[in-house]
């Protein structure tokens, strides 16, 4: 076994079972032995474990809106393995996920609405964003439907949220200006392509 992805990676069910503590002793030993030599499975396991802990510790967002799909770490949305929830907006919830085909982490945006018009709107937005190249706009990789859920697979940008950054300490205007100017440039680029973002935060 090498230190990279192999064609003999563990099934997602085994990794999820390991994190949830539902495997038999022999299966746990198999997972531990395999992840010693397989970077892909080791990363998937650690990300899923981190996401599971983070989701259990969430208190403020425990009550999801009625129309928000229930998605948990370990769930498969199309080919993507959900790792943890990043945040929720008025229209969608965004999760960190793993793409086994390309061996990378992505952001998976799942639409709250299930109506045909909601789906058509997000598909149009995805096509427009996919044609948009800007340093302050995440790349769109894929759009699809899985068990009536519409999802958008996008570039994952690691780091803290703007809310967390602002809460850490008082910020001077010299610190704030570049951040908001960068966001404004991204919005302007989107507007130029006909996208109007109604949920800026």
mmCIF file of C-alpha atoms in Angstrom:
data_model
loop_
_atom_site.group_PDB
_atom_site.id
_atom_site.type_symbol
_atom_site.label_atom_id
_atom_site.label_comp_id
_atom_site.label_asym_id
_atom_site.label_seq_id
_atom_site.Cartn_x
_atom_site.Cartn_y
_atom_site.Cartn_z
ATOM 1 C CA UNK A 1 0.000 0.000 0.000
ATOM 2 C CA UNK A 2 1.379 3.417 -0.904
ATOM 3 C CA UNK A 3 0.954 6.755 0.826
ATOM 4 C CA UNK A 4 -1.410 8.062 -1.846
ATOM 5 C CA UNK A 5 -4.812 7.167 -3.314
ATOM 6 C CA UNK A 6 -5.149 3.592 -4.530
ATOM 7 C CA UNK A 7 -7.815 1.631 -6.371
ATOM 8 C CA UNK A 8 -8.239 -0.347 -3.139
ATOM 9 C CA UNK A 9 -9.414 2.519 -0.943
ATOM 10 C CA UNK A 10 -11.857 1.695 1.828
ATOM 11 C CA UNK A 11 -15.590 1.859 1.083
ATOM 12 C CA UNK A 12 -17.212 5.039 2.437
ATOM 13 C CA UNK A 13 -19.455 2.904 4.703
ATOM 14 C CA UNK A 14 -16.411 1.587 6.587
ATOM 15 C CA UNK A 15 -14.996 5.079 7.129
ATOM 16 C CA UNK A 16 -18.363 6.395 8.326
ATOM 17 C CA UNK A 17 -18.851 3.356 10.569
ATOM 18 C CA UNK A 18 -15.423 3.920 12.110
ATOM 19 C CA UNK A 19 -16.244 7.550 12.949
ATOM 20 C CA UNK A 20 -19.679 6.614 14.313
ATOM 21 C CA UNK A 21 -18.223 3.771 16.391
ATOM 22 C CA UNK A 22 -20.469 1.088 14.866
ATOM 23 C CA UNK A 23 -17.784 -1.252 13.502
ATOM 24 C CA UNK A 24 -16.773 -4.576 14.973
ATOM 25 C CA UNK A 25 -13.280 -4.839 16.476
ATOM 26 C CA UNK A 26 -11.898 -6.618 13.393
ATOM 27 C CA UNK A 27 -13.353 -3.989 11.041
ATOM 28 C CA UNK A 28 -11.866 -1.186 13.164
ATOM 29 C CA UNK A 29 -8.478 -2.901 12.965
ATOM 30 C CA UNK A 30 -8.838 -3.148 9.175
ATOM 31 C CA UNK A 31 -9.559 0.589 8.897
ATOM 32 C CA UNK A 32 -6.635 1.496 11.176
ATOM 33 C CA UNK A 33 -4.229 -0.763 9.311
ATOM 34 C CA UNK A 34 -5.343 0.538 5.909
ATOM 35 C CA UNK A 35 -5.179 4.232 6.844
ATOM 36 C CA UNK A 36 -1.602 3.781 8.063
ATOM 37 C CA UNK A 37 -0.594 3.400 4.417
ATOM 38 C CA UNK A 38 -3.295 5.228 2.452
ATOM 39 C CA UNK A 39 -3.208 9.029 2.553
ATOM 40 C CA UNK A 40 -6.552 9.400 0.770
ATOM 41 C CA UNK A 41 -8.456 7.299 3.301
ATOM 42 C CA UNK A 42 -6.566 8.825 6.236
ATOM 43 C CA UNK A 43 -7.519 12.354 5.108
ATOM 44 C CA UNK A 44 -11.152 11.338 4.491
ATOM 45 C CA UNK A 45 -11.300 9.730 7.938
ATOM 46 C CA UNK A 46 -9.807 12.708 9.772
ATOM 47 C CA UNK A 47 -12.003 15.223 7.930
ATOM 48 C CA UNK A 48 -15.137 13.193 8.595
ATOM 49 C CA UNK A 49 -14.231 12.834 12.272
ATOM 50 C CA UNK A 50 -13.570 16.579 12.584
ATOM 51 C CA UNK A 51 -16.847 17.388 10.855
ATOM 52 C CA UNK A 52 -18.786 14.993 13.040
ATOM 53 C CA UNK A 53 -17.418 16.614 16.208
ATOM 54 C CA UNK A 54 -18.043 20.125 14.911
ATOM 55 C CA UNK A 55 -21.629 19.322 13.993
ATOM 56 C CA UNK A 56 -22.327 17.749 17.387
ATOM 57 C CA UNK A 57 -20.998 20.834 19.149
ATOM 58 C CA UNK A 58 -23.187 23.292 17.214
ATOM 59 C CA UNK A 59 -25.751 24.901 19.482
ATOM 60 C CA UNK A 60 -26.878 28.099 17.805
ATOM 61 C CA UNK A 61 -28.036 26.490 14.563
ATOM 62 C CA UNK A 62 -29.576 23.328 16.000
ATOM 63 C CA UNK A 63 -33.066 24.056 14.671
ATOM 64 C CA UNK A 64 -32.976 23.905 10.883
ATOM 65 C CA UNK A 65 -35.673 25.566 8.802
ATOM 66 C CA UNK A 66 -38.439 23.226 7.671
ATOM 67 C CA UNK A 67 -37.327 23.395 4.038
ATOM 68 C CA UNK A 68 -33.633 22.770 4.738
ATOM 69 C CA UNK A 69 -32.622 19.262 3.634
ATOM 70 C CA UNK A 70 -31.244 17.099 6.427
ATOM 71 C CA UNK A 71 -27.681 16.222 5.463
ATOM 72 C CA UNK A 72 -25.131 14.760 7.877
ATOM 73 C CA UNK A 73 -21.408 13.974 7.796
ATOM 74 C CA UNK A 74 -20.895 10.716 5.942
ATOM 75 C CA UNK A 75 -23.861 11.177 3.608
ATOM 76 C CA UNK A 76 -23.177 10.739 -0.098
ATOM 77 C CA UNK A 77 -24.600 13.415 -2.389
ATOM 78 C CA UNK A 78 -24.022 12.052 -5.863
ATOM 79 C CA UNK A 79 -20.294 11.146 -5.843
ATOM 80 C CA UNK A 80 -19.437 13.584 -3.027
ATOM 81 C CA UNK A 81 -18.937 12.508 0.601
ATOM 82 C CA UNK A 82 -20.194 15.136 3.063
ATOM 83 C CA UNK A 83 -17.574 15.995 5.709
ATOM 84 C CA UNK A 84 -19.091 18.834 7.780
ATOM 85 C CA UNK A 85 -21.361 21.833 7.542
ATOM 86 C CA UNK A 86 -19.702 25.194 6.841
ATOM 87 C CA UNK A 87 -22.691 27.516 7.074
ATOM 88 C CA UNK A 88 -26.250 28.279 6.134
ATOM 89 C CA UNK A 89 -27.839 31.158 4.263
ATOM 90 C CA UNK A 90 -31.371 31.998 3.294
ATOM 91 C CA UNK A 91 -31.296 29.971 0.077
ATOM 92 C CA UNK A 92 -28.842 27.131 0.706
ATOM 93 C CA UNK A 93 -26.573 25.309 3.139
ATOM 94 C CA UNK A 94 -22.891 24.809 2.325
ATOM 95 C CA UNK A 95 -20.905 21.740 3.366
ATOM 96 C CA UNK A 96 -17.289 20.724 3.046
ATOM 97 C CA UNK A 97 -17.216 17.507 1.041
ATOM 98 C CA UNK A 98 -14.740 15.098 -0.497
ATOM 99 C CA UNK A 99 -14.628 14.299 -4.223
ATOM 100 C CA UNK A 100 -13.091 10.809 -4.556
ATOM 101 C CA UNK A 101 -12.912 11.032 -8.361
ATOM 102 C CA UNK A 102 -10.505 13.986 -8.236
ATOM 103 C CA UNK A 103 -9.153 13.337 -4.711
ATOM 104 C CA UNK A 104 -9.887 16.816 -3.360
ATOM 105 C CA UNK A 105 -12.048 18.666 -0.877
ATOM 106 C CA UNK A 106 -14.794 20.867 -2.284
ATOM 107 C CA UNK A 107 -17.624 23.073 -1.058
ATOM 108 C CA UNK A 108 -21.050 21.556 -1.674
ATOM 109 C CA UNK A 109 -23.933 24.036 -1.776
ATOM 110 C CA UNK A 110 -27.332 22.374 -1.316
ATOM 111 C CA UNK A 111 -30.418 24.375 -2.189
ATOM 112 C CA UNK A 112 -33.172 24.639 0.445
ATOM 113 C CA UNK A 113 -36.073 24.974 -1.997
ATOM 114 C CA UNK A 114 -37.267 21.952 -3.918
ATOM 115 C CA UNK A 115 -39.501 23.677 -6.459
ATOM 116 C CA UNK A 116 -38.834 23.517 -10.175
ATOM 117 C CA UNK A 117 -38.264 27.274 -10.344
ATOM 118 C CA UNK A 118 -35.661 27.076 -7.547
ATOM 119 C CA UNK A 119 -33.806 24.356 -9.427
ATOM 120 C CA UNK A 120 -33.896 26.227 -12.717
ATOM 121 C CA UNK A 121 -32.638 29.412 -11.045
ATOM 122 C CA UNK A 122 -29.667 27.642 -9.433
ATOM 123 C CA UNK A 123 -28.776 25.867 -12.680
ATOM 124 C CA UNK A 124 -28.754 29.204 -14.522
ATOM 125 C CA UNK A 125 -26.625 30.733 -11.769
ATOM 126 C CA UNK A 126 -24.209 27.778 -11.911
ATOM 127 C CA UNK A 127 -23.758 28.127 -15.678
ATOM 128 C CA UNK A 128 -23.134 31.854 -15.346
ATOM 129 C CA UNK A 129 -20.696 31.443 -12.436
ATOM 130 C CA UNK A 130 -18.832 28.699 -14.298
ATOM 131 C CA UNK A 131 -18.081 31.252 -17.026
ATOM 132 C CA UNK A 132 -16.922 33.843 -14.475
ATOM 133 C CA UNK A 133 -13.205 33.997 -13.720
ATOM 134 C CA UNK A 134 -12.280 36.334 -10.883
ATOM 135 C CA UNK A 135 -9.769 35.984 -8.013
ATOM 136 C CA UNK A 136 -12.491 36.769 -5.444
ATOM 137 C CA UNK A 137 -15.111 34.385 -6.849
ATOM 138 C CA UNK A 138 -14.969 30.636 -6.173
ATOM 139 C CA UNK A 139 -14.839 28.304 -9.157
ATOM 140 C CA UNK A 140 -17.865 26.136 -9.946
ATOM 141 C CA UNK A 141 -17.032 22.492 -10.722
ATOM 142 C CA UNK A 142 -20.386 20.750 -11.051
ATOM 143 C CA UNK A 143 -24.149 21.126 -10.678
ATOM 144 C CA UNK A 144 -26.544 18.243 -10.268
ATOM 145 C CA UNK A 145 -29.535 16.651 -8.622
ATOM 146 C CA UNK A 146 -29.466 13.799 -6.110
ATOM 147 C CA UNK A 147 -32.630 12.380 -4.518
ATOM 148 C CA UNK A 148 -34.483 15.610 -5.406
ATOM 149 C CA UNK A 149 -31.730 17.761 -3.832
ATOM 150 C CA UNK A 150 -30.082 20.270 -6.132
ATOM 151 C CA UNK A 151 -26.394 20.792 -5.406
ATOM 152 C CA UNK A 152 -23.552 22.938 -6.623
ATOM 153 C CA UNK A 153 -19.960 21.662 -6.247
ATOM 154 C CA UNK A 154 -17.526 24.552 -5.863
ATOM 155 C CA UNK A 155 -13.988 25.430 -4.925
ATOM 156 C CA UNK A 156 -13.453 25.197 -1.162
ATOM 157 C CA UNK A 157 -11.708 28.195 0.377
ATOM 158 C CA UNK A 158 -10.233 27.279 3.759
ATOM 159 C CA UNK A 159 -10.139 29.873 6.509
ATOM 160 C CA UNK A 160 -12.313 31.757 8.931
ATOM 161 C CA UNK A 161 -15.585 33.469 8.145
ATOM 162 C CA UNK A 162 -15.865 37.232 7.920
ATOM 163 C CA UNK A 163 -18.041 37.159 11.053
ATOM 164 C CA UNK A 164 -15.349 35.279 13.007
ATOM 165 C CA UNK A 165 -12.609 37.595 11.746
ATOM 166 C CA UNK A 166 -14.581 40.681 12.781
ATOM 167 C CA UNK A 167 -15.411 39.205 16.198
ATOM 168 C CA UNK A 168 -11.793 38.368 17.024
ATOM 169 C CA UNK A 169 -10.758 41.947 17.719
ATOM 170 C CA UNK A 170 -11.684 45.521 16.805
ATOM 171 C CA UNK A 171 -10.612 46.273 13.231
ATOM 172 C CA UNK A 172 -9.309 49.557 11.890
ATOM 173 C CA UNK A 173 -10.630 51.012 8.659
ATOM 174 C CA UNK A 174 -7.247 50.183 7.092
ATOM 175 C CA UNK A 175 -7.881 46.496 7.834
ATOM 176 C CA UNK A 176 -11.540 46.595 6.808
ATOM 177 C CA UNK A 177 -11.244 48.523 3.544
ATOM 178 C CA UNK A 178 -9.330 45.905 1.481
ATOM 179 C CA UNK A 179 -11.694 43.133 2.588
ATOM 180 C CA UNK A 180 -14.846 44.983 1.608
ATOM 181 C CA UNK A 181 -13.328 46.408 -1.576
ATOM 182 C CA UNK A 182 -12.391 42.853 -2.600
ATOM 183 C CA UNK A 183 -15.952 41.684 -1.942
ATOM 184 C CA UNK A 184 -17.307 44.650 -3.901
ATOM 185 C CA UNK A 185 -15.097 43.786 -6.894
ATOM 186 C CA UNK A 186 -16.392 40.204 -6.816
ATOM 187 C CA UNK A 187 -20.003 41.409 -6.672
ATOM 188 C CA UNK A 188 -19.373 43.825 -9.533
ATOM 189 C CA UNK A 189 -17.936 40.999 -11.651
ATOM 190 C CA UNK A 190 -20.987 38.852 -10.877
ATOM 191 C CA UNK A 191 -23.380 41.721 -11.639
ATOM 192 C CA UNK A 192 -21.646 42.252 -14.979
ATOM 193 C CA UNK A 193 -22.588 38.645 -15.833
ATOM 194 C CA UNK A 194 -26.210 39.225 -14.792
ATOM 195 C CA UNK A 195 -26.018 37.637 -11.326
ATOM 196 C CA UNK A 196 -27.619 39.635 -8.519
ATOM 197 C CA UNK A 197 -26.587 38.339 -5.084
ATOM 198 C CA UNK A 198 -29.385 38.959 -2.574
ATOM 199 C CA UNK A 199 -27.772 37.283 0.436
ATOM 200 C CA UNK A 200 -24.457 39.088 0.955
ATOM 201 C CA UNK A 201 -22.920 38.600 4.402
#
